[in-house]
Amino acid sequence: MSTTTITNHFSSESLSDESSIHSSSSPSQVMYSQYHAMLDLPLFGLVDPLTFLNTEMLDVVCKQQQQQQKPVSSSSPSSSSSAILWPNYLCLYLEYTLPCDPLTTLSHNLAQLPQCSFDPMATMMITRERPSPKKCPPLAGLIQTSHMVLLAKVKLDLNLNLSDFVFSNTSFFETRDRRTIECTTSIYSFGNIVLESKEIQQALWISEGKYMYSFVYVNQFFDAFMKGIRSLQSWEEIDIAIQHLCIVQVFEDVEARCTQSKSSLLSMAYEFERGNGTMNVHVMGDSDDLTGTPHIEDMASII
């Protein structure tokens, strides 16, 4: 059994009067409660994923991107401690039906992280890149308070020709011992938090020394976001909307967080861009590893 609550942090008072991107019937104008069948619990929230966009902001970002240069990627072998919680499998996808066969549900993968080894230190690298603080404000604090911080670069394989679809996800995380884990998911756009959700999951025993957890990836927000970007006027505007989106997930052991110095078992920061449907995950170093290292800027092309 899990518990999920969603809170919208974006005030309608901050919207630009000149915005021409979102419709007049914004979903953030109403409060709703939707039953989530898989988790057998209600989901509450306010969702309006495009209210942070306006034409003036798009023009400013376009000019900034033209003046920037592509950063150089740098990474070195990891020497961090072993993982406590680790992503086992992640997949973001759209479900849809064809007009000729409405009873058959098809899927289109937006991005997929294949099944990962639980020993990240054997295969992962410490990346010296990180999102700009303007794009992901809490990142510096997470590096200090989390047992491990991962950066996921998500390259969305967009298909905007689907007449109707529903966003969904498959998200599994793994531990070696039984825990009760709370996942806090925060969505940032242009550095502003627009949505936050909390979910608690009990462990599902798979085998000796292997416990699995499945978390919802703010499906309602992404469903509205994916449908909303279809109203934008160009691929450049779509890229800006996607690239200025940053998601942070913080996983805490509910029973141990009051006694441990590093309360978070795992933190994950997600960056997005258009691409081939892959999801690459890197271990982020601590503040000493990243001293003097330039940030990844919010550019049209991210390594």
Coordinates of N, CA and C in Angstrom, one line a residue, residues 2 11 23 37 39 44 55 129 150 158 165 173-174 183 216 227 230 268 276-277 300:
S2 N 0.5 2.2 -0.8 CA 1.3 3.5 -0.8 C 0.4 4.6 -0.7
S11 N 1.5 29.8 -8.6 CA 0.3 30.7 -8.5 C -0.1 31.3 -9.8
S23 N -4.4 27.2 -22.9 CA -5.8 27.5 -23.3 C -6.4 28.2 -22.1
A37 N -6.1 3.3 -9.8 CA -6.5 1.9 -9.6 C -5.3 1.0 -9.2
L39 N -2.6 1.6 -7.5 CA -2.1 1.8 -6.1 C -3.3 1.7 -5.1
F44 N -4.5 13.5 -5.4 CA -5.0 14.8 -5.4 C -4.0 15.8 -6.0
T55 N 5.4 33.7 -24.4 CA 6.2 34.0 -25.6 C 7.4 34.9 -25.3
E129 N 29.5 17.0 -14.6 CA 28.5 18.0 -15.1 C 27.3 17.9 -14.2
L150 N 22.1 10.7 -8.4 CA 22.2 10.3 -9.8 C 21.7 11.4 -10.7
L158 N 9.8 11.8 -29.1 CA 8.4 12.4 -29.2 C 7.7 11.9 -30.4
F165 N -3.8 10.0 -26.4 CA -2.9 9.1 -25.7 C -3.0 9.4 -24.2
F173 N 12.6 0.3 -8.2 CA 13.8 0.6 -7.5 C 14.1 -0.6 -6.6
E174 N 15.3 -0.8 -6.3 CA 15.7 -2.1 -5.6 C 16.6 -1.8 -4.3
C183 N 9.1 8.6 -1.3 CA 9.6 9.3 -2.5 C 9.0 10.7 -2.6
V216 N 5.1 6.1 -8.7 CA 4.4 6.8 -9.8 C 5.2 8.0 -10.1
K227 N 0.4 16.6 -23.8 CA -0.7 17.1 -24.6 C -0.6 18.6 -24.9
R230 N 1.8 20.1 -27.7 CA 1.4 20.0 -29.1 C 0.8 21.3 -29.6
M268 N 17.6 11.6 -7.3 CA 17.8 11.5 -8.7 C 17.3 12.8 -9.3
N276 N 16.5 10.0 -28.9 CA 16.2 8.7 -29.5 C 15.6 7.7 -28.5
G277 N 15.1 8.2 -27.4 CA 14.4 7.4 -26.4 C 15.3 6.7 -25.4
A300 N 20.1 23.9 -26.2 CA 19.4 23.1 -27.1 C 20.0 21.7 -27.3

